[in-house]
CSV table of N, CA, C and O in Angstrom, one decimal:
chain,number,residue,atom,x,y,z
A,203,MET,N,1.0,-1.1,-0.1
A,203,MET,CA,-0.3,-0.2,0.0
A,203,MET,C,0.7,1.6,-0.1
A,203,MET,O,2.1,1.2,0.7
A,204,LYS,N,0.8,2.2,-0.9
A,204,LYS,CA,1.2,3.4,-1.1
A,204,LYS,C,0.5,4.5,-0.1
A,204,LYS,O,-0.3,4.5,-0.4
A,205,LEU,N,1.5,5.4,0.7
A,205,LEU,CA,0.7,6.5,1.1
A,205,LEU,C,1.1,7.4,0.6
A,205,LEU,O,2.3,7.8,-0.4
A,206,SER,N,0.3,8.7,0.5
A,206,SER,CA,0.2,9.9,-0.1
A,206,SER,C,1.4,10.6,0.6
A,206,SER,O,1.8,10.7,1.2
A,207,SER,N,1.8,11.6,-0.3
A,207,SER,CA,2.9,12.8,0.3
A,207,SER,C,2.3,13.1,1.6
A,207,SER,O,2.7,13.5,2.4
A,208,THR,N,1.3,13.5,1.5
A,208,THR,CA,0.1,14.4,2.7
A,208,THR,C,0.5,12.7,3.9
A,208,THR,O,0.6,13.4,5.1
A,209,ALA,N,0.0,11.9,3.9
A,209,ALA,CA,-0.6,11.0,4.7
A,209,ALA,C,1.5,10.7,5.1
A,209,ALA,O,1.5,10.7,6.6
A,210,ARG,N,2.4,11.0,4.2
A,210,ARG,CA,3.7,10.3,5.1
A,210,ARG,C,4.1,11.6,5.6
A,210,ARG,O,5.0,11.3,6.7
A,211,ILE,N,3.8,13.0,5.5
A,211,ILE,CA,4.7,13.9,5.9
A,211,ILE,C,3.4,13.8,7.4
A,211,ILE,O,4.4,13.8,8.3
A,212,ILE,N,1.9,13.6,7.6
A,212,ILE,CA,1.5,13.6,8.6
A,212,ILE,C,2.2,12.7,9.9
A,212,ILE,O,2.3,12.6,10.9
A,213,SER,N,2.7,11.4,9.4
A,213,SER,CA,3.4,10.2,10.1
A,213,SER,C,4.3,10.8,10.5
A,213,SER,O,4.6,10.4,11.7
A,214,ILE,N,5.5,11.4,9.8
A,214,ILE,CA,6.6,11.6,10.2
A,214,ILE,C,6.3,12.6,11.2
A,214,ILE,O,7.4,12.6,12.5
A,215,VAL,N,5.3,13.9,11.1
A,215,VAL,CA,5.3,14.7,11.8
A,215,VAL,C,5.0,14.2,13.5
A,215,VAL,O,5.4,14.3,14.4
A,216,GLY,N,4.1,13.2,13.4
A,216,GLY,CA,3.3,12.5,14.5
A,216,GLY,C,4.5,11.5,15.2
A,216,GLY,O,4.4,11.8,16.0
A,217,ALA,N,5.4,10.9,14.7
A,217,ALA,CA,6.3,10.1,14.9
A,217,ALA,C,7.1,11.3,15.6
A,217,ALA,O,7.9,10.8,16.5
A,218,LEU,N,7.8,12.4,15.1
A,218,LEU,CA,8.8,12.9,15.5
A,218,LEU,C,7.8,13.7,16.7
A,218,LEU,O,8.9,14.3,18.4
A,219,VAL,N,7.0,14.1,17.1
A,219,VAL,CA,6.1,14.9,18.1
A,219,VAL,C,6.0,13.6,18.9
A,219,VAL,O,6.3,13.8,20.3
A,220,GLY,N,5.8,12.6,19.0
A,220,GLY,CA,5.5,11.5,20.1
A,220,GLY,C,7.3,11.5,20.8
A,220,GLY,O,7.1,11.2,21.5
A,221,LEU,N,8.0,11.2,19.5
A,221,LEU,CA,9.6,10.9,19.9
A,221,LEU,C,10.0,12.1,21.3
A,221,LEU,O,10.5,11.9,21.7
A,222,PHE,N,9.7,13.8,20.6
A,222,PHE,CA,9.9,14.4,21.9
A,222,PHE,C,9.2,14.5,23.1
A,222,PHE,O,9.6,15.2,24.1
A,223,ALA,N,8.1,13.7,22.7
A,223,ALA,CA,7.2,14.0,23.8
A,223,ALA,C,7.8,12.6,24.9
A,223,ALA,O,7.9,13.4,26.1
A,224,LEU,N,8.1,11.9,24.7
A,224,LEU,CA,9.2,10.9,25.4
A,224,LEU,C,10.3,11.7,25.8
A,224,LEU,O,10.9,10.9,27.1
A,225,SER,N,11.0,12.3,25.1
A,225,SER,CA,12.3,12.5,25.6
A,225,SER,C,12.5,13.9,26.5
A,225,SER,O,12.9,14.2,26.8
A,226,THR,N,11.2,14.6,26.4
A,226,THR,CA,10.8,15.6,27.4
A,226,THR,C,10.4,15.6,28.3
A,226,THR,O,9.7,14.6,28.9
A,227,PRO,N,11.0,15.6,29.9
A,227,PRO,CA,10.9,15.8,31.1
A,227,PRO,C,9.6,16.6,31.5
A,227,PRO,O,9.5,17.8,30.4
A,228,ALA,N,8.8,16.1,32.0
A,228,ALA,CA,7.3,16.8,32.0
A,228,ALA,C,7.8,18.1,33.2
A,228,ALA,O,9.0,18.3,33.4
A,229,ARG,N,7.2,19.3,32.9
A,229,ARG,CA,7.4,20.1,33.3
A,229,ARG,C,7.7,19.8,35.4
A,229,ARG,O,6.8,19.9,35.5
A,230,ALA,N,8.9,20.5,35.9
A,230,ALA,CA,9.1,20.0,37.2
A,230,ALA,C,8.1,21.0,37.9
A,230,ALA,O,7.8,22.2,37.9
A,231,GLN,N,7.7,20.5,38.8
A,231,GLN,CA,6.7,21.3,40.2
A,231,GLN,C,7.8,21.5,41.5
A,231,GLN,O,8.0,20.5,41.6
A,232,LEU,N,7.8,22.5,41.9
A,232,LEU,CA,8.2,23.3,43.2
A,232,LEU,C,7.0,23.4,44.0
A,232,LEU,O,6.3,24.4,44.2
A,233,LEU,N,7.1,22.3,45.3
A,233,LEU,CA,5.9,22.8,46.7
A,233,LEU,C,6.8,23.6,47.2
A,233,LEU,O,7.7,22.8,48.3
A,234,ILE,N,6.0,24.4,47.6
A,234,ILE,CA,6.8,25.2,49.3
A,234,ILE,C,6.0,24.9,50.2
A,234,ILE,O,4.5,25.6,50.2
A,235,ASN,N,6.4,24.3,51.3
A,235,ASN,CA,5.5,24.1,52.4
A,235,ASN,C,5.5,25.1,53.5
A,235,ASN,O,6.4,25.6,54.2
A,236,GLY,N,4.6,25.7,54.1
A,236,GLY,CA,4.7,26.7,55.1
A,236,GLY,C,3.3,26.6,56.0
A,236,GLY,O,2.5,26.1,56.0
A,237,ALA,N,3.7,26.9,57.4
A,237,ALA,CA,2.8,27.0,58.5
A,237,ALA,C,3.0,28.5,59.5
A,237,ALA,O,4.3,28.9,59.3
A,238,GLY,N,1.7,28.5,59.8
A,238,GLY,CA,2.4,29.7,61.1
A,238,GLY,C,1.2,30.3,61.1
A,238,GLY,O,-0.4,30.2,60.9
A,239,ALA,N,1.4,32.1,61.7
A,239,ALA,CA,0.5,33.3,61.8
A,239,ALA,C,-0.4,33.2,60.9
A,239,ALA,O,-0.8,32.9,59.7
A,240,THR,N,-1.8,33.5,61.5
A,240,THR,CA,-2.8,33.8,60.9
A,240,THR,C,-3.0,35.1,60.3
A,240,THR,O,-3.6,35.1,59.2
A,241,PHE,N,-2.6,36.0,61.0
A,241,PHE,CA,-2.8,37.0,60.5
A,241,PHE,C,-2.4,37.7,59.2
A,241,PHE,O,-3.3,38.2,58.4
A,242,PRO,N,-1.2,37.4,58.8
A,242,PRO,CA,-0.3,37.5,57.4
A,242,PRO,C,-1.0,36.3,55.9
A,242,PRO,O,-1.0,37.1,55.1
A,243,TYR,N,-1.8,35.3,56.7
A,243,TYR,CA,-2.8,34.5,55.4
A,243,TYR,C,-3.4,35.0,54.1
A,243,TYR,O,-2.5,34.9,53.7
A,244,PRO,N,-4.0,36.2,54.5
A,244,PRO,CA,-4.8,36.7,53.5
A,244,PRO,C,-3.7,37.3,52.7
A,244,PRO,O,-4.1,37.0,51.0
A,245,LEU,N,-2.9,37.9,52.9
A,245,LEU,CA,-2.0,38.7,52.3
A,245,LEU,C,-0.8,37.7,51.7
A,245,LEU,O,-0.6,37.6,50.1
A,246,TYR,N,-0.5,36.7,52.3
A,246,TYR,CA,0.5,35.7,51.8
A,246,TYR,C,-0.5,34.7,50.7
A,246,TYR,O,0.2,34.7,49.0
A,247,SER,N,-1.6,34.6,50.7
A,247,SER,CA,-2.7,34.0,49.7
A,247,SER,C,-2.5,34.8,48.4
A,247,SER,O,-2.1,34.0,47.4
A,248,GLN,N,-2.4,36.0,48.6
A,248,GLN,CA,-2.7,37.2,47.1
A,248,GLN,C,-1.3,36.8,46.7
A,248,GLN,O,-1.0,36.7,45.8
A,249,TRP,N,0.0,36.7,47.6
A,249,TRP,CA,0.9,36.6,46.8
A,249,TRP,C,1.4,35.4,46.4
A,249,TRP,O,1.6,35.7,45.4
A,250,PHE,N,0.9,34.4,47.1
A,250,PHE,CA,1.1,33.0,46.5
A,250,PHE,C,0.6,32.7,45.3
A,250,PHE,O,0.8,32.4,44.3
A,251,ASP,N,-0.6,33.3,44.9
A,251,ASP,CA,-1.5,33.3,43.8
A,251,ASP,C,-0.9,34.2,42.7
A,251,ASP,O,-0.4,33.4,41.4
A,252,THR,N,-0.5,35.1,42.9
A,252,THR,CA,0.4,36.3,42.2
A,252,THR,C,1.5,35.4,41.6
A,252,THR,O,1.9,35.5,40.0
A,253,TYR,N,2.6,34.8,42.5
A,253,TYR,CA,3.7,34.7,41.9
A,253,TYR,C,3.4,33.2,41.4
A,253,TYR,O,4.5,33.4,40.1
A,254,THR,N,2.2,32.6,41.3
A,254,THR,CA,2.0,31.2,41.0
A,254,THR,C,1.4,31.7,39.2
A,254,THR,O,2.1,30.5,38.6
A,255,ARG,N,0.8,32.6,38.9
A,255,ARG,CA,0.6,33.1,37.5
A,255,ARG,C,1.7,33.6,37.1
A,255,ARG,O,1.7,33.1,35.7
A,256,VAL,N,2.9,34.0,37.6
A,256,VAL,CA,4.3,34.0,36.9
A,256,VAL,C,5.3,32.9,36.7
A,256,VAL,O,5.4,32.8,35.6
A,257,GLN,N,5.3,32.4,37.7
A,257,GLN,CA,5.9,31.2,38.0
A,257,GLN,C,5.1,30.1,38.2
A,257,GLN,O,5.0,29.2,39.2
A,258,PRO,N,4.5,29.3,36.9
A,258,PRO,CA,3.5,28.2,37.2
A,258,PRO,C,4.0,26.7,37.6
A,258,PRO,O,3.4,26.3,38.1
A,259,ASN,N,4.9,26.7,37.4
A,259,ASN,CA,6.0,25.3,38.4
A,259,ASN,C,6.4,25.3,39.3
A,259,ASN,O,6.4,24.8,40.2
A,260,VAL,N,5.8,26.5,40.5
A,260,VAL,CA,5.9,27.0,41.9
A,260,VAL,C,4.3,26.6,42.6
A,260,VAL,O,3.9,27.6,41.8
A,261,ARG,N,4.7,26.3,43.6
A,261,ARG,CA,3.0,26.0,44.2
A,261,ARG,C,3.7,26.2,45.8
A,261,ARG,O,4.8,25.9,46.4
A,262,PHE,N,2.4,27.1,46.4
A,262,PHE,CA,2.9,26.8,48.1
A,262,PHE,C,1.1,26.0,48.6
A,262,PHE,O,0.5,26.3,47.6
A,263,ASN,N,1.6,25.6,49.6
A,263,ASN,CA,1.1,25.3,50.5
A,263,ASN,C,1.1,25.6,51.6
A,263,ASN,O,2.2,25.5,52.5
A,264,TYR,N,0.3,26.7,52.9
A,264,TYR,CA,0.6,27.3,53.9
A,264,TYR,C,-0.7,27.2,54.4
A,264,TYR,O,-1.8,27.3,54.1
A,265,GLN,N,-0.5,26.4,55.4
A,265,GLN,CA,-1.5,26.4,56.7
A,265,GLN,C,-1.5,27.6,57.8
A,265,GLN,O,-0.5,27.3,58.6
A,266,SER,N,-2.6,28.1,57.5
A,266,SER,CA,-2.5,29.3,58.9
A,266,SER,C,-2.8,28.9,60.7
A,266,SER,O,-4.2,28.9,60.5
A,267,ILE,N,-1.8,28.1,60.9
A,267,ILE,CA,-2.4,27.3,62.4
A,267,ILE,C,-2.4,28.3,63.3
A,267,ILE,O,-1.9,27.8,64.9
A,268,GLY,N,-1.6,29.5,63.5
A,268,GLY,CA,-1.0,30.3,64.7
A,268,GLY,C,0.6,30.1,64.7
A,268,GLY,O,0.8,29.1,64.5
A,269,SER,N,0.8,31.4,65.1
A,269,SER,CA,2.1,32.0,65.6
A,269,SER,C,2.9,30.5,66.2
A,269,SER,O,3.9,30.1,65.5
A,270,GLY,N,2.4,29.9,67.0
A,270,GLY,CA,3.0,28.6,67.9
A,270,GLY,C,3.2,27.4,67.3
A,270,GLY,O,4.2,26.8,66.8
A,271,GLY,N,1.9,27.4,66.4
A,271,GLY,CA,2.3,26.2,65.1
A,271,GLY,C,3.3,26.2,64.0
A,271,GLY,O,3.8,25.4,63.6
A,272,GLY,N,3.2,27.3,63.6
A,272,GLY,CA,4.3,27.4,62.9
A,272,GLY,C,5.6,27.4,63.2
A,272,GLY,O,6.6,26.7,62.6
A,273,ILE,N,5.8,27.7,64.9
A,273,ILE,CA,7.8,27.6,65.3
A,273,ILE,C,7.5,26.1,65.6
A,273,ILE,O,8.6,25.1,64.7
A,274,LYS,N,6.5,25.0,66.1
A,274,LYS,CA,6.1,24.0,66.4
A,274,LYS,C,6.7,23.0,64.7
A,274,LYS,O,7.6,22.1,64.6
A,275,GLN,N,5.9,23.5,63.9
A,275,GLN,CA,6.3,22.7,62.7
A,275,GLN,C,7.5,23.1,61.8
A,275,GLN,O,8.6,22.4,61.4
A,276,LEU,N,8.1,24.4,61.9
A,276,LEU,CA,9.2,24.7,61.5
A,276,LEU,C,10.3,23.8,62.4
A,276,LEU,O,11.4,23.6,61.4
A,277,THR,N,10.3,23.6,63.6
A,277,THR,CA,11.2,22.7,64.8
A,277,THR,C,11.0,21.7,64.3
A,277,THR,O,12.4,20.7,64.2
A,278,ALA,N,9.7,21.1,63.6
A,278,ALA,CA,9.8,19.8,63.4
A,278,ALA,C,10.0,19.4,62.1
A,278,ALA,O,10.2,17.9,61.6
A,279,HIS,N,10.6,20.4,61.2
A,279,HIS,CA,11.4,20.4,60.0
A,279,HIS,C,10.2,19.6,59.2
A,279,HIS,O,10.5,18.8,57.7
A,280,THR,N,8.7,20.0,59.4
A,280,THR,CA,7.9,19.7,58.2
A,280,THR,C,7.5,20.3,57.3
A,280,THR,O,6.6,20.2,56.5
A,281,VAL,N,7.9,22.0,57.5
A,281,VAL,CA,7.5,22.9,56.7
A,281,VAL,C,8.8,23.6,56.3
A,281,VAL,O,10.0,23.4,56.8
A,282,ASP,N,8.7,24.2,55.0
A,282,ASP,CA,10.2,25.0,54.5
A,282,ASP,C,10.3,26.3,55.2
A,282,ASP,O,11.2,27.3,55.3
A,283,PHE,N,8.8,26.7,55.4
A,283,PHE,CA,9.1,28.1,56.2
A,283,PHE,C,7.9,28.1,57.3
A,283,PHE,O,7.0,27.6,57.3
A,284,GLY,N,8.2,29.1,58.3
A,284,GLY,CA,7.5,29.3,59.2
A,284,GLY,C,6.8,30.7,59.7
A,284,GLY,O,7.8,31.3,59.6
A,285,ALA,N,5.4,31.1,59.8
A,285,ALA,CA,5.2,32.1,59.9
A,285,ALA,C,4.9,32.5,62.0
A,285,ALA,O,4.0,31.8,62.5
A,286,SER,N,5.4,34.1,62.2
A,286,SER,CA,5.2,33.8,63.4
A,286,SER,C,4.8,35.6,63.7
A,286,SER,O,5.6,36.3,63.1
A,287,ASP,N,4.2,35.8,64.9
A,287,ASP,CA,4.2,37.0,65.2
A,287,ASP,C,5.5,37.8,66.0
A,287,ASP,O,5.5,39.0,66.0
A,288,ALA,N,6.5,36.7,66.3
A,288,ALA,CA,7.6,37.8,66.6
A,288,ALA,C,8.8,36.8,66.4
A,288,ALA,O,8.7,35.3,66.3
A,289,PRO,N,9.9,37.1,66.6
A,289,PRO,CA,11.1,36.3,66.1
A,289,PRO,C,11.1,35.1,67.1
A,289,PRO,O,10.9,35.5,68.0
A,290,MET,N,11.7,34.2,66.7
A,290,MET,CA,12.0,33.3,67.5
A,290,MET,C,12.8,33.3,68.4
A,290,MET,O,14.2,34.2,68.6
A,291,THR,N,13.0,32.6,69.9
A,291,THR,CA,13.9,33.1,70.9
A,291,THR,C,15.1,32.4,70.6
A,291,THR,O,15.0,31.4,69.8
A,292,ASP,N,16.2,32.8,71.5
A,292,ASP,CA,17.7,31.7,70.9
A,292,ASP,C,17.4,30.5,71.4
A,292,ASP,O,18.2,29.5,71.0
A,293,GLU,N,16.6,30.1,72.6
A,293,GLU,CA,16.1,29.0,72.8
A,293,GLU,C,15.0,27.6,71.9
A,293,GLU,O,15.9,26.8,71.5
A,294,GLN,N,14.4,28.7,71.4
A,294,GLN,CA,13.7,28.3,70.0
A,294,GLN,C,14.2,27.7,68.9
A,294,GLN,O,14.5,26.5,68.1
A,295,ILE,N,15.4,28.4,68.5
A,295,ILE,CA,16.5,28.3,67.3
A,295,ILE,C,17.3,27.2,67.8
A,295,ILE,O,17.6,26.6,67.0
A,296,ALA,N,18.0,27.2,68.8
A,296,ALA,CA,18.4,25.9,68.9
A,296,ALA,C,18.2,24.8,68.9
A,296,ALA,O,18.6,23.6,68.6
A,297,THR,N,16.8,24.6,69.9
A,297,THR,CA,16.0,23.7,69.5
A,297,THR,C,15.4,23.2,67.7
A,297,THR,O,15.6,22.1,67.5
A,298,ALA,N,15.3,24.3,67.2
A,298,ALA,CA,15.0,23.7,65.8
A,298,ALA,C,16.4,23.3,65.1
A,298,ALA,O,16.2,22.4,64.3
A,299,GLY,N,17.5,23.6,65.4
A,299,GLY,CA,18.8,23.0,64.3
A,299,GLY,C,18.7,23.7,63.7
A,299,GLY,O,18.1,24.4,63.1
A,300,GLY,N,19.7,23.8,62.7
A,300,GLY,CA,20.1,24.2,61.6
A,300,GLY,C,20.2,26.0,61.4
A,300,GLY,O,20.2,26.3,62.6
A,301,LYS,N,20.4,26.4,60.5
A,301,LYS,CA,20.2,28.2,60.1
A,301,LYS,C,19.1,28.7,59.9
A,301,LYS,O,18.3,27.7,59.2
A,302,LEU,N,18.6,29.2,60.8
A,302,LEU,CA,17.3,30.1,60.6
A,302,LEU,C,17.6,31.6,60.5
A,302,LEU,O,18.7,32.0,60.6
A,303,LEU,N,16.7,31.8,59.4
A,303,LEU,CA,16.7,33.1,58.8
A,303,LEU,C,15.4,33.8,59.3
A,303,LEU,O,14.0,33.3,58.6
A,304,HIS,N,15.2,35.1,60.1
A,304,HIS,CA,14.0,35.7,60.4
A,304,HIS,C,14.2,37.1,59.0
A,304,HIS,O,14.5,37.8,58.9
A,305,VAL,N,12.8,37.0,58.6
A,305,VAL,CA,12.3,38.0,57.5
A,305,VAL,C,11.1,38.7,57.7
A,305,VAL,O,10.0,38.0,57.8
A,306,PRO,N,11.0,39.6,58.4
A,306,PRO,CA,9.8,40.4,58.7
A,306,PRO,C,8.9,40.5,57.2
A,306,PRO,O,9.7,41.0,56.0
A,307,THR,N,7.6,40.1,57.2
A,307,THR,CA,7.0,40.2,55.6
A,307,THR,C,5.7,40.8,56.0
A,307,THR,O,5.6,41.4,55.1
A,308,VAL,N,5.3,41.2,56.8
A,308,VAL,CA,3.9,41.7,57.3
A,308,VAL,C,3.7,42.2,58.6
A,308,VAL,O,4.4,42.1,59.5
A,309,LEU,N,3.3,44.0,58.4
A,309,LEU,CA,3.5,44.4,59.7
A,309,LEU,C,1.8,44.7,59.9
A,309,LEU,O,1.0,45.3,59.1
A,310,GLY,N,1.2,44.8,60.8
A,310,GLY,CA,0.1,45.2,61.9
A,310,GLY,C,-0.4,45.8,63.1
A,310,GLY,O,0.9,45.3,64.0
A,311,PRO,N,-0.8,47.0,63.2
A,311,PRO,CA,-1.0,47.1,64.4
A,311,PRO,C,-1.6,46.4,65.4
A,311,PRO,O,-3.0,45.3,65.0
A,312,ASP,N,-1.8,47.0,66.7
A,312,ASP,CA,-2.8,46.1,67.7
A,312,ASP,C,-3.3,47.3,68.4
A,312,ASP,O,-2.8,48.3,68.5
A,313,VAL,N,-4.4,46.9,68.5
A,313,VAL,CA,-5.3,48.1,69.1
A,313,VAL,C,-6.1,47.8,70.4
A,313,VAL,O,-6.1,46.4,70.5
A,314,MET,N,-6.5,48.7,71.2
A,314,MET,CA,-7.3,48.4,72.4
A,314,MET,C,-8.4,48.9,72.3
A,314,MET,O,-9.2,49.9,71.4
A,315,ALA,N,-9.7,48.2,72.8
A,315,ALA,CA,-11.1,48.3,72.4
A,315,ALA,C,-11.5,47.8,73.6
A,315,ALA,O,-10.9,46.9,74.3
A,316,TYR,N,-12.9,49.0,74.3
A,316,TYR,CA,-13.4,48.7,75.4
A,316,TYR,C,-14.7,48.5,75.1
A,316,TYR,O,-15.3,49.1,73.8
A,317,ASN,N,-15.8,47.5,75.8
A,317,ASN,CA,-17.1,48.0,76.0
A,317,ASN,C,-17.4,47.5,77.2
A,317,ASN,O,-17.5,46.7,77.4
A,318,ILE,N,-18.1,48.9,77.9
A,318,ILE,CA,-18.1,48.3,79.5
A,318,ILE,C,-19.8,48.7,79.5
A,318,ILE,O,-20.2,50.0,79.3
A,319,PRO,N,-20.5,47.9,79.6
A,319,PRO,CA,-22.1,48.2,79.9
A,319,PRO,C,-22.5,49.2,80.8
A,319,PRO,O,-21.8,49.3,81.8
A,320,GLY,N,-22.9,50.8,80.5
A,320,GLY,CA,-23.6,51.1,81.8
A,320,GLY,C,-22.7,52.6,81.6
A,320,GLY,O,-22.7,53.4,82.4
A,321,VAL,N,-21.3,51.9,81.0
A,321,VAL,CA,-20.4,53.2,80.8
A,321,VAL,C,-20.6,54.3,79.5
A,321,VAL,O,-20.2,53.7,78.8
A,322,GLU,N,-21.1,55.5,80.0
A,322,GLU,CA,-21.0,56.5,79.0
A,322,GLU,C,-19.9,57.7,78.6
A,322,GLU,O,-20.2,57.8,77.3
A,323,GLN,N,-19.2,57.8,79.5
A,323,GLN,CA,-17.9,58.7,78.9
A,323,GLN,C,-17.5,57.5,78.5
A,323,GLN,O,-16.5,56.5,79.1
A,324,LYS,N,-16.4,58.7,78.0
A,324,LYS,CA,-15.2,58.1,77.2
A,324,LYS,C,-13.8,58.0,78.1
A,324,LYS,O,-13.6,58.8,79.2
A,325,ILE,N,-13.4,56.8,77.5
A,325,ILE,CA,-11.9,56.6,78.4
A,325,ILE,C,-11.0,57.1,77.7
A,325,ILE,O,-10.8,56.8,76.6
A,326,LYS,N,-9.7,57.6,78.2
A,326,LYS,CA,-8.8,58.1,77.4
A,326,LYS,C,-7.1,57.2,78.1
A,326,LYS,O,-6.9,57.3,79.2
A,327,LEU,N,-6.9,56.5,77.2
A,327,LEU,CA,-5.8,55.7,77.5
A,327,LEU,C,-5.1,56.1,76.7
A,327,LEU,O,-4.4,56.1,75.7
A,328,THR,N,-3.7,56.5,78.0
A,328,THR,CA,-2.4,57.0,77.4
A,328,THR,C,-1.7,55.8,77.6
A,328,THR,O,-1.8,54.4,77.8
A,329,GLY,N,-0.5,56.3,76.7
A,329,GLY,CA,0.4,55.1,76.2
A,329,GLY,C,1.2,54.7,77.9
A,329,GLY,O,1.2,53.4,77.9
A,330,PRO,N,1.3,55.4,79.2
A,330,PRO,CA,1.9,54.7,80.1
A,330,PRO,C,0.8,53.5,80.8
A,330,PRO,O,1.0,52.8,81.0
A,331,MET,N,-0.5,54.3,80.4
A,331,MET,CA,-1.8,53.5,81.1
A,331,MET,C,-1.6,51.8,80.3
A,331,MET,O,-1.9,50.9,80.9
A,332,ILE,N,-1.8,52.2,78.8
A,332,ILE,CA,-1.7,51.2,78.2
A,332,ILE,C,-0.7,50.1,78.3
A,332,ILE,O,-0.7,48.9,78.2
A,333,ALA,N,0.6,50.7,78.6
A,333,ALA,CA,1.9,49.9,78.9
A,333,ALA,C,1.4,49.0,80.2
A,333,ALA,O,1.8,48.1,80.3
A,334,ASP,N,0.5,49.5,81.4
A,334,ASP,CA,0.4,49.1,82.4
A,334,ASP,C,-0.4,48.2,82.3
A,334,ASP,O,-0.4,47.3,83.1
A,335,ILE,N,-1.3,48.4,81.6
A,335,ILE,CA,-2.2,47.0,81.0
A,335,ILE,C,-1.3,45.7,80.6
A,335,ILE,O,-1.9,44.7,80.9
A,336,PHE,N,-0.7,46.0,79.5
A,336,PHE,CA,0.0,44.7,79.4
A,336,PHE,C,0.9,44.3,80.4
A,336,PHE,O,1.2,43.6,80.3
């Protein structure tokens, strides 16, 4: 049976595409795992989504389980990064082993609020008073 020149070309191109597909590794995926503070999660989520659109081979898995949880997971070496409200103490770093790098990522304020039923007058909290409360 004789193939037409068009059929031969299609067969050759198909064979070349098949060989190329077999010889080309699948696009590598990099998964970066993190856990920790809940406060920065909304911003982290936006950052991870934006970065993944630019670098589709990179994926992020962040569990917002609280600062203490982030430190525990980092210390247990189950995540690539941990988020915390404050830098780890020297003791926590020693327990974690290895070299750790603290990088501030998100800044947010703490505010004081009060709701005392029956109190109609405003309360003025000065810096020293707030310090004494804390």
